[in-house]
PDB file of C-alpha atoms in Angstrom:
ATOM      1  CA  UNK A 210       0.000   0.000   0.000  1.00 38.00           C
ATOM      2  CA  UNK A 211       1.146   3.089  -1.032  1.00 39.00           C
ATOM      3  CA  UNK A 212       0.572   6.451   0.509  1.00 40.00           C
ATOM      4  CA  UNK A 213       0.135  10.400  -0.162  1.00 47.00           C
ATOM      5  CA  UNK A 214       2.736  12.618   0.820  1.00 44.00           C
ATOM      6  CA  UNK A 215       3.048  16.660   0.171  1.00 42.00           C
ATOM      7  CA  UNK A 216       2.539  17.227  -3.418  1.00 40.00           C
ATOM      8  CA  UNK A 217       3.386  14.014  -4.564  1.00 40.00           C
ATOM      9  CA  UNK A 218       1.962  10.711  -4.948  1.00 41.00           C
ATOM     10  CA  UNK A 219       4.437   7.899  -4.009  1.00 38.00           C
ATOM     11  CA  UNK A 220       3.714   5.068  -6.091  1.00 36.00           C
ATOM     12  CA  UNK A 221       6.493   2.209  -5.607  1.00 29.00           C
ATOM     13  CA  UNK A 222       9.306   3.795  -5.079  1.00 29.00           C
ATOM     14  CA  UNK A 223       9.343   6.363  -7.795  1.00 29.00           C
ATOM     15  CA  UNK A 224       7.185  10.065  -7.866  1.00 33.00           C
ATOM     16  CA  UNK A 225       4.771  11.130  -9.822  1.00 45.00           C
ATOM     17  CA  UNK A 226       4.009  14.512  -9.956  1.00 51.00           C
ATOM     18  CA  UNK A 227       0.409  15.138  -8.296  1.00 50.00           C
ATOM     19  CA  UNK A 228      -0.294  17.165 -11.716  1.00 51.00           C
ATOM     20  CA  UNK A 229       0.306  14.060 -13.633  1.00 66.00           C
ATOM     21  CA  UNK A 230      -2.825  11.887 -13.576  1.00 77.00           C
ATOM     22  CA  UNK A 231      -5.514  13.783 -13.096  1.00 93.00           C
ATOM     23  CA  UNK A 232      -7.126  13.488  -9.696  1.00 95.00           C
ATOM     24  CA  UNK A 233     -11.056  13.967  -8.983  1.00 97.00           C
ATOM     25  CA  UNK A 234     -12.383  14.056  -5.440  1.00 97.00           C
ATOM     26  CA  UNK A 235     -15.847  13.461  -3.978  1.00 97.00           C
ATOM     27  CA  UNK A 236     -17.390  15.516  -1.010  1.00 96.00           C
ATOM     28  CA  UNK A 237     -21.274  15.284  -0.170  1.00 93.00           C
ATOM     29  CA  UNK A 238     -23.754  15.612   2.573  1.00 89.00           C
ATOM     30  CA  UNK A 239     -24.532  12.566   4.984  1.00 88.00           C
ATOM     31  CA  UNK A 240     -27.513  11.564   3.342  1.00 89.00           C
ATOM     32  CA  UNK A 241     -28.836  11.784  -0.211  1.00 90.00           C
ATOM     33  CA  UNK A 242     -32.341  11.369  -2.028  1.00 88.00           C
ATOM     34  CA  UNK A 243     -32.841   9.137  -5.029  1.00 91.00           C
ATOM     35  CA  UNK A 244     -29.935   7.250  -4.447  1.00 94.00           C
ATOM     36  CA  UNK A 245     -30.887   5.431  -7.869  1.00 95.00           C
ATOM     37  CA  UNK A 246     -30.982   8.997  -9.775  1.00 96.00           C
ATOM     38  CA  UNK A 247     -27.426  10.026  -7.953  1.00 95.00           C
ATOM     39  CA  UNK A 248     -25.997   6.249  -8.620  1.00 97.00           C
ATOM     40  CA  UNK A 249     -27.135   7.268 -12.542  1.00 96.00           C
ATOM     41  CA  UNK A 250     -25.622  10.296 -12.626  1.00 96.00           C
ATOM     42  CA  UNK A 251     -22.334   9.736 -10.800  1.00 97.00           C
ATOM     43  CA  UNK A 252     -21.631   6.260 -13.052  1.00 98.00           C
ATOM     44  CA  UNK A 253     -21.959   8.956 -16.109  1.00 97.00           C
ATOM     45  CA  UNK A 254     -19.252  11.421 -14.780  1.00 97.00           C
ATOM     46  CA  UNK A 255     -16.852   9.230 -13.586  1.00 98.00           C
ATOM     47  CA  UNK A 256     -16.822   7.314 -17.142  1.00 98.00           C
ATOM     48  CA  UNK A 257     -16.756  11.240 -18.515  1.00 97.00           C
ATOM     49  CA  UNK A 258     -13.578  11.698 -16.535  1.00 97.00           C
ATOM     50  CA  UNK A 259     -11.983   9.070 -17.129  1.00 97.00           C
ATOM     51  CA  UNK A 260     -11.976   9.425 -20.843  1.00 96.00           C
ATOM     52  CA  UNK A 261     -10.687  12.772 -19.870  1.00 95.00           C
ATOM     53  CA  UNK A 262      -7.170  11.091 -18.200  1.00 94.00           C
ATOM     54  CA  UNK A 263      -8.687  11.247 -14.521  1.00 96.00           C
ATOM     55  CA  UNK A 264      -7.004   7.934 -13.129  1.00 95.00           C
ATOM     56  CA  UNK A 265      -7.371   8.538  -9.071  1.00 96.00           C
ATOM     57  CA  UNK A 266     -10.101   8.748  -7.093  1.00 97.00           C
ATOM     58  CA  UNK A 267      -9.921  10.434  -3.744  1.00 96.00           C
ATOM     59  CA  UNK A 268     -12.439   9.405  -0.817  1.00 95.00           C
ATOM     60  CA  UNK A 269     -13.051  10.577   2.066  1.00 89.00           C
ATOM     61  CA  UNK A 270     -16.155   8.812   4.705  1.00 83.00           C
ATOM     62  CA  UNK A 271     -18.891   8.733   6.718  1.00 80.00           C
ATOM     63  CA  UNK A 272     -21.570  10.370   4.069  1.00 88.00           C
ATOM     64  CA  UNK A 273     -24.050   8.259   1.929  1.00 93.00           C
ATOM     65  CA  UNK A 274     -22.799   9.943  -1.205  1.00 95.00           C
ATOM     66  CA  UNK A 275     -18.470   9.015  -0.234  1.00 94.00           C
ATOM     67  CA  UNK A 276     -20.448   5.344  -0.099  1.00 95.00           C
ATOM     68  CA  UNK A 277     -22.271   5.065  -3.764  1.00 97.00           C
ATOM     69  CA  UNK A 278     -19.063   6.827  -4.901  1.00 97.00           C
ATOM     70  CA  UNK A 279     -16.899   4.598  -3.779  1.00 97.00           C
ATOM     71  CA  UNK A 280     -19.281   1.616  -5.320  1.00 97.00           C
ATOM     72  CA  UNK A 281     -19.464   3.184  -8.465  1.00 98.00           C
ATOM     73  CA  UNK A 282     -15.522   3.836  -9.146  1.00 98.00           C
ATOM     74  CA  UNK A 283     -14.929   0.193  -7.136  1.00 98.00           C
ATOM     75  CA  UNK A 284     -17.297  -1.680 -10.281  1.00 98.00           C
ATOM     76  CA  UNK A 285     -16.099   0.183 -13.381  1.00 98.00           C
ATOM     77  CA  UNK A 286     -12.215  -0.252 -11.654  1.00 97.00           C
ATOM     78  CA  UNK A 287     -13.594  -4.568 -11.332  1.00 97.00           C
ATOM     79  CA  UNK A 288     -15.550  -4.169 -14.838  1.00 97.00           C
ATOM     80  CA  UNK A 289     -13.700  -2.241 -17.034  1.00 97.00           C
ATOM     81  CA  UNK A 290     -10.756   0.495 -16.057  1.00 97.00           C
ATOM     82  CA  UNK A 291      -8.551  -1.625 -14.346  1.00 97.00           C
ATOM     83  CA  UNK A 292      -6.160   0.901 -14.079  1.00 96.00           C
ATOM     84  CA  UNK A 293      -8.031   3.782 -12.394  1.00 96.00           C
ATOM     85  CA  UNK A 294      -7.094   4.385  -8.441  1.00 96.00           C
ATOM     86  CA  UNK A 295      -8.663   4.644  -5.081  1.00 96.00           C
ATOM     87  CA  UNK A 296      -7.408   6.851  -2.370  1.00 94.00           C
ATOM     88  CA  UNK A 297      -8.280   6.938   1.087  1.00 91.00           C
ATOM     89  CA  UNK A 298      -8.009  10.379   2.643  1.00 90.00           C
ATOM     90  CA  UNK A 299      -7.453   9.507   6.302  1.00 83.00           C
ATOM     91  CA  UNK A 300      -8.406  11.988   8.537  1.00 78.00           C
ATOM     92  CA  UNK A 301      -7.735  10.324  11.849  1.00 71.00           C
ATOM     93  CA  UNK A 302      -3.664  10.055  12.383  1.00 60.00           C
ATOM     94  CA  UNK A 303      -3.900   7.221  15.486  1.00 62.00           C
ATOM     95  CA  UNK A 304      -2.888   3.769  14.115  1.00 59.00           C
ATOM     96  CA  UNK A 305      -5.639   1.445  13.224  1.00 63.00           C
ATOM     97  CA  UNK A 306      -6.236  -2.124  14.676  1.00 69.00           C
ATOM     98  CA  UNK A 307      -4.356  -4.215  12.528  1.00 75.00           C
ATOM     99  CA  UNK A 308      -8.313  -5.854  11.289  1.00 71.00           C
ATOM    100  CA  UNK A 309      -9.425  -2.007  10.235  1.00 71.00           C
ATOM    101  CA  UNK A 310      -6.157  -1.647   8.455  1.00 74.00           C
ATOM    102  CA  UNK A 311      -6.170  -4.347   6.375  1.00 80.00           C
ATOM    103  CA  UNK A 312     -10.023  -3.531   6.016  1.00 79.00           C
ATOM    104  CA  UNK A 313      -8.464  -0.591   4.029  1.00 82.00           C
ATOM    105  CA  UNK A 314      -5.802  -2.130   2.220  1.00 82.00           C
ATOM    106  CA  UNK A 315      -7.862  -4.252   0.749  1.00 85.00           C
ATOM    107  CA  UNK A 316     -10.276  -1.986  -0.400  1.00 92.00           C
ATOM    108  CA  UNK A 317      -8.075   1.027  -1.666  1.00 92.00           C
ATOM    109  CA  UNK A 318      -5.194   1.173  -3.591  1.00 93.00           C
ATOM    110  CA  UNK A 319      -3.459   4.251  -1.972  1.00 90.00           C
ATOM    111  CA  UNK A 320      -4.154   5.948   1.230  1.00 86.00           C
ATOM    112  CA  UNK A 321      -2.888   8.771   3.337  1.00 84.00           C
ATOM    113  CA  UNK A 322      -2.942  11.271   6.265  1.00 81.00           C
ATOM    114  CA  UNK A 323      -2.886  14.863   5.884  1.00 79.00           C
ATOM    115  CA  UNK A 324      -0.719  17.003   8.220  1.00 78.00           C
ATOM    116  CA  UNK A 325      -3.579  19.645   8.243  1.00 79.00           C
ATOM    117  CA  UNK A 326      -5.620  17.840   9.929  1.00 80.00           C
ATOM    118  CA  UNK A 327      -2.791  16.398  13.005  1.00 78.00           C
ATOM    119  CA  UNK A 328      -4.385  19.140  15.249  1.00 79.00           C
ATOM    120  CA  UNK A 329      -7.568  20.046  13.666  1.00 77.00           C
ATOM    121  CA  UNK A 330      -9.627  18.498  16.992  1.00 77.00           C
ATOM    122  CA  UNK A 331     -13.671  18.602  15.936  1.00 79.00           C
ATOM    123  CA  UNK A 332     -12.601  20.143  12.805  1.00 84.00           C
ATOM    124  CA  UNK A 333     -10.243  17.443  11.185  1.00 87.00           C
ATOM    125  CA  UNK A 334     -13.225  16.479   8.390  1.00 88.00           C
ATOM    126  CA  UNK A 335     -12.968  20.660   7.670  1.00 90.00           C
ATOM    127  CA  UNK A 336      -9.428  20.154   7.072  1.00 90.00           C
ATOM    128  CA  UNK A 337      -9.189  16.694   5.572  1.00 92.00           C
ATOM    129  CA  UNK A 338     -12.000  17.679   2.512  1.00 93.00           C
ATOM    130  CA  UNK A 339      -9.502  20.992   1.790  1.00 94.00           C
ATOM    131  CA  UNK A 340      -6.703  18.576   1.374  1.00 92.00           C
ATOM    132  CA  UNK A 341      -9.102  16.502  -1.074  1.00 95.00           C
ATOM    133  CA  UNK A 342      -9.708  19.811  -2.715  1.00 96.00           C
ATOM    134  CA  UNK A 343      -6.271  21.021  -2.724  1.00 95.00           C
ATOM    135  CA  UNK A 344      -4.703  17.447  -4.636  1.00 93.00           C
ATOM    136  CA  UNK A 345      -7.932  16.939  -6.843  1.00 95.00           C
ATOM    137  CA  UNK A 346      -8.326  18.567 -10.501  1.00 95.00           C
ATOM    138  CA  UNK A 347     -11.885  17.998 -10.318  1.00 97.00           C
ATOM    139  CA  UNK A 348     -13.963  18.104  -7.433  1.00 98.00           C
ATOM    140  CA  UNK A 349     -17.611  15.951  -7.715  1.00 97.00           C
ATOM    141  CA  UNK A 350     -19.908  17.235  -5.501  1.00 96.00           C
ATOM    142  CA  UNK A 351     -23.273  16.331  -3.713  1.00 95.00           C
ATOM    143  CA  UNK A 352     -24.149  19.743  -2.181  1.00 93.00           C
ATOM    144  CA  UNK A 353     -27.782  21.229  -1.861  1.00 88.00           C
ATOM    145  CA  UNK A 354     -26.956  24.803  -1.344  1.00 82.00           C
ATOM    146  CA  UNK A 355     -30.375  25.851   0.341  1.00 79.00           C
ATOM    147  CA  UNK A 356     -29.371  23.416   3.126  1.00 73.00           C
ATOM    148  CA  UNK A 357     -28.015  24.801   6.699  1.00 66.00           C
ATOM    149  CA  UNK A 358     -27.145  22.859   9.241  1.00 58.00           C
ATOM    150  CA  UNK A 359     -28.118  24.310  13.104  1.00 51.00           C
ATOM    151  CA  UNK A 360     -26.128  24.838  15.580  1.00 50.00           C
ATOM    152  CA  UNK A 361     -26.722  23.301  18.783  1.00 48.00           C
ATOM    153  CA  UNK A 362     -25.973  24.436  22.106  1.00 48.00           C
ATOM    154  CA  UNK A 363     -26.701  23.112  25.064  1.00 47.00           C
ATOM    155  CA  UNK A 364     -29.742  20.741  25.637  1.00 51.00           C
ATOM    156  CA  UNK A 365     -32.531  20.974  23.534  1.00 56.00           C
ATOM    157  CA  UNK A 366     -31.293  25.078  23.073  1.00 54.00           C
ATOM    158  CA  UNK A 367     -30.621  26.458  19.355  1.00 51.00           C
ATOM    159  CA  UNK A 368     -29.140  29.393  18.877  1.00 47.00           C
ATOM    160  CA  UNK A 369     -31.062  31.401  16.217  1.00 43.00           C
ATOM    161  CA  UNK A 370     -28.742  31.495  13.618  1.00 45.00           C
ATOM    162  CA  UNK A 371     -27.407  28.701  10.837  1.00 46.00           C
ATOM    163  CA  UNK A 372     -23.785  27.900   9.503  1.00 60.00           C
ATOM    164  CA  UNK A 373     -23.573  26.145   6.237  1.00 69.00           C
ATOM    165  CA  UNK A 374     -22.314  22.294   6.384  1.00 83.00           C
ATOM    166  CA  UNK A 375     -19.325  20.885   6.570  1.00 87.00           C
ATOM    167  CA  UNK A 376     -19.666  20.057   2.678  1.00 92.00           C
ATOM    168  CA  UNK A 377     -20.877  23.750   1.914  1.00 92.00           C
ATOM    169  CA  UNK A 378     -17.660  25.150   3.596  1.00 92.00           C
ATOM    170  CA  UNK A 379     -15.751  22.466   1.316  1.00 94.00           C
ATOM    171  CA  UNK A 380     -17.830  23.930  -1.747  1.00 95.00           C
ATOM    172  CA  UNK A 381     -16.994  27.545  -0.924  1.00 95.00           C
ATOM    173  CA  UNK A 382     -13.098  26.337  -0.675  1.00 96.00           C
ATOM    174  CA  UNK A 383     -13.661  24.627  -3.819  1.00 97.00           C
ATOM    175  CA  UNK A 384     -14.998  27.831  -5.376  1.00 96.00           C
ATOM    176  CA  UNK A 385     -12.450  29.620  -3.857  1.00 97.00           C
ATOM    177  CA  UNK A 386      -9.637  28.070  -5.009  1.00 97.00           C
ATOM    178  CA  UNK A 387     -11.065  27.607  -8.602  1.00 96.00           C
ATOM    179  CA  UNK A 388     -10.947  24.096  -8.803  1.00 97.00           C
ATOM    180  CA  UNK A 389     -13.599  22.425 -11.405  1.00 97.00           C
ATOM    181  CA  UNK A 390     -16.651  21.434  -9.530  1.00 96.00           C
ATOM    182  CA  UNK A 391     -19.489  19.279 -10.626  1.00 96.00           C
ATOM    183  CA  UNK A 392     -22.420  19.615  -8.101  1.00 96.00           C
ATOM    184  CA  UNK A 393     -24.113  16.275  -8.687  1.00 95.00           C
ATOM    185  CA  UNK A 394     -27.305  18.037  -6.707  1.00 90.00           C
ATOM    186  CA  UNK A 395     -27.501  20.281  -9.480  1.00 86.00           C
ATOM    187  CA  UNK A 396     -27.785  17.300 -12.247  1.00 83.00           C
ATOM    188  CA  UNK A 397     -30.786  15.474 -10.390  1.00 80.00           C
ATOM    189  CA  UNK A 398     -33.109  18.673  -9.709  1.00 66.00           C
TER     190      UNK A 398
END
């Protein structure tokens, strides 16, 4: 297993420039509607991009979306681009039981750790998703940009105001940092 480092991607024993193969990311919200519609419509893109040179696949976890992402770039990669990539974007930097580690292994090709995130605390997925953004060419998107998340306080209180998601803050990076974005959300509505 090989892993991300800095700007490079070390791939047994030699560098390849991160600009190289193209590199596409995925970054959506926790849950998603139609997942049938969004399974559609992500199996179209990826096969767009990868006529278009992108060969790696960065994913991050814990959203429905990183899921069906990860199932559609896993079956074309089994069915018919054996050469295209998997990356797992760790954002937790403790060592893994030996089981959960070779849980990984086995089901990406590369994975790695980014030092942004060493002492992000509660923010580590805010910092992780930047780093996506940051190595990726292309960034695919689930991202429904009427939703706000609350913000709790204590027991049953909320404060009166909203802040966007941690995948709308990723978007605005995104956008910020002109990087190509396809907003899946967009496609299906």
């Amino acid at each position: 297993m090989s892993h991300f480092e800095g700007g490079s991607i070390i791939l047994c024993d030699f560098l390849v420039n991160i600009n190289d193969p193209l590199i596409a990311c995925f970054i959506g919200h926790k849950k998603i509607k139609d997942e049938k519609l969004v399974y559609e419509r992500v199996l179209k893109i990826v096969e767009e991009l990868v006529a278009d040179d992108v060969k790696y696949f960065i994913f991050g976890s814990k959203s429905s979306f990183n899921t069906l992402c990860y199932k559609v770039v896993s079956e074309l990669r089994d069915k018919k681009y054996p050469f295209i990539k998997r990356v797992f974007a760790n954002c937790d930097h403790h060592v893994y039981p030996e089981v959960y580690q070779r849980l990984i292994d086995s089901m990406y090709e590369y994975s790695y750790f980014s030092q942004k995130v060493k002492n992000a605390g509660g923010n580590k997925y805010i910092f992780r998703n930047q780093d996506m953004i940051d190595k990726s060419d292309v960034v695919i998107f689930y991202y429904d940009e009427s939703y706000k998340k609350d913000i709790m306080t204590t027991k049953n209180r909320r404060l009166s105001f909203v802040q966007k998601s941690g995948t709308g803050m990723a978007f605005e990076y995104a956008k910020k940092n002109n990087k190509k974005i396809i907003n899946i959300f967009n496609l299906i509505c």
